[in-house]
C-alpha angles and dihedrals in degrees: 000000000000089000093053091044090056090052095051095086089050092052091048091050092050092048091049091051091050092048090049091050091049093049091047091052092049092049091047092053090047091052091049090051092049091047091053093048096042112088118239116259109253108176091178092065111103109237090214091061094051089089103127090251091147090063124082117258117259111276094241090055095055126074100220091191097054130024096175090258126122109263095206114038114183115239115217132190114277120219118188128189110242123204131205117256091254092050091048091053091047094048093046091050093047093049092048091051090050095051093040086067090060112115135171103253120194097176105074128174124233089226110135119258121207109260091220089062091056090048091053096048089050089050088051092052088050090063089072119122117251138186108282087346092282092143093212098190139106121191111202111197114200122192102149107111094217093050091047090053092050088052089051092051092052093046096046093048092053095039092056088056089046093054095043101039121358106046099053132221096284095057094042091050091049089055096050093085089056091050095227127153140160095282107103107184091160090070087071101035102044109095090223137028116199114199113192116206126190116219105223089195137000129244120245128183118284092028096291119148127233118214114243105202118214089354097166094047091046093051092044090056089050089052091054091051089048091054090051091048091052091050090050092061097041098257124134138206144163119238102241121189102182104206114230094353095106101094094048094045091047090055092044092052092042094237120163124255093256091067123084124189111247105167141005118206123189104204130199147089120308117256114255090247095042117141133195132193114270094246129161129209127233115266120249092258091062097051104035129062115195114201 
């Protein structure tokens, strides 16, 4: 009995160790499960764009019988201009050389730009393809100096917070070589500001909502066409995505709740003393895979 009594503390210690190991394993598996289910922190994601727009609208919100689209669209013959191989090569090279001159310019002149030119580049952006031809974009063109300054105040206030808190050290350090900060003088000096909103859904009579398929991709393509159109007429811009400014700018510009700010473009001529970073672009072999 004395022998077994002397072993009792040992058995208790072993049992405690086993229980501790089991609990540790259970907690570890629980932490792994929580880590997998918990979304990664992405401070650079604009809260205003986290609107569930990639999800389908609730069934009760959608009129399945009528989406506000023509049920029977006439199909007409399509005639396309066809170029010779030599002309195709020449045109592709010329267009590449034109767009290869495109740069993000932060030093914009206040020199006036013809309004008709702005109208035409917006029309050009509106030729973009879109999901089910819903055309889910709104281009808000601002030229009023007071309104531009209010936009600048909103953007700079939020951008200072972005640089100091939201963006994180890695992003801020990556931007140092480009010499950017939260001061956006070009929002005052550029003759036009173009704010591109994506319509996450359309408006139907009696308050019903129309699904806008692939709305963000559709609007993004339109933005790319707009940048090419601006380059084509000798105007410059910088693609500005003002983090967490969307709600305030939407209210300021009196845009409806179904519109979310995607991009802000100051548009104008470069200042005579404008500078840009001496950057290079990846060669074709690094961006194209031929199979």
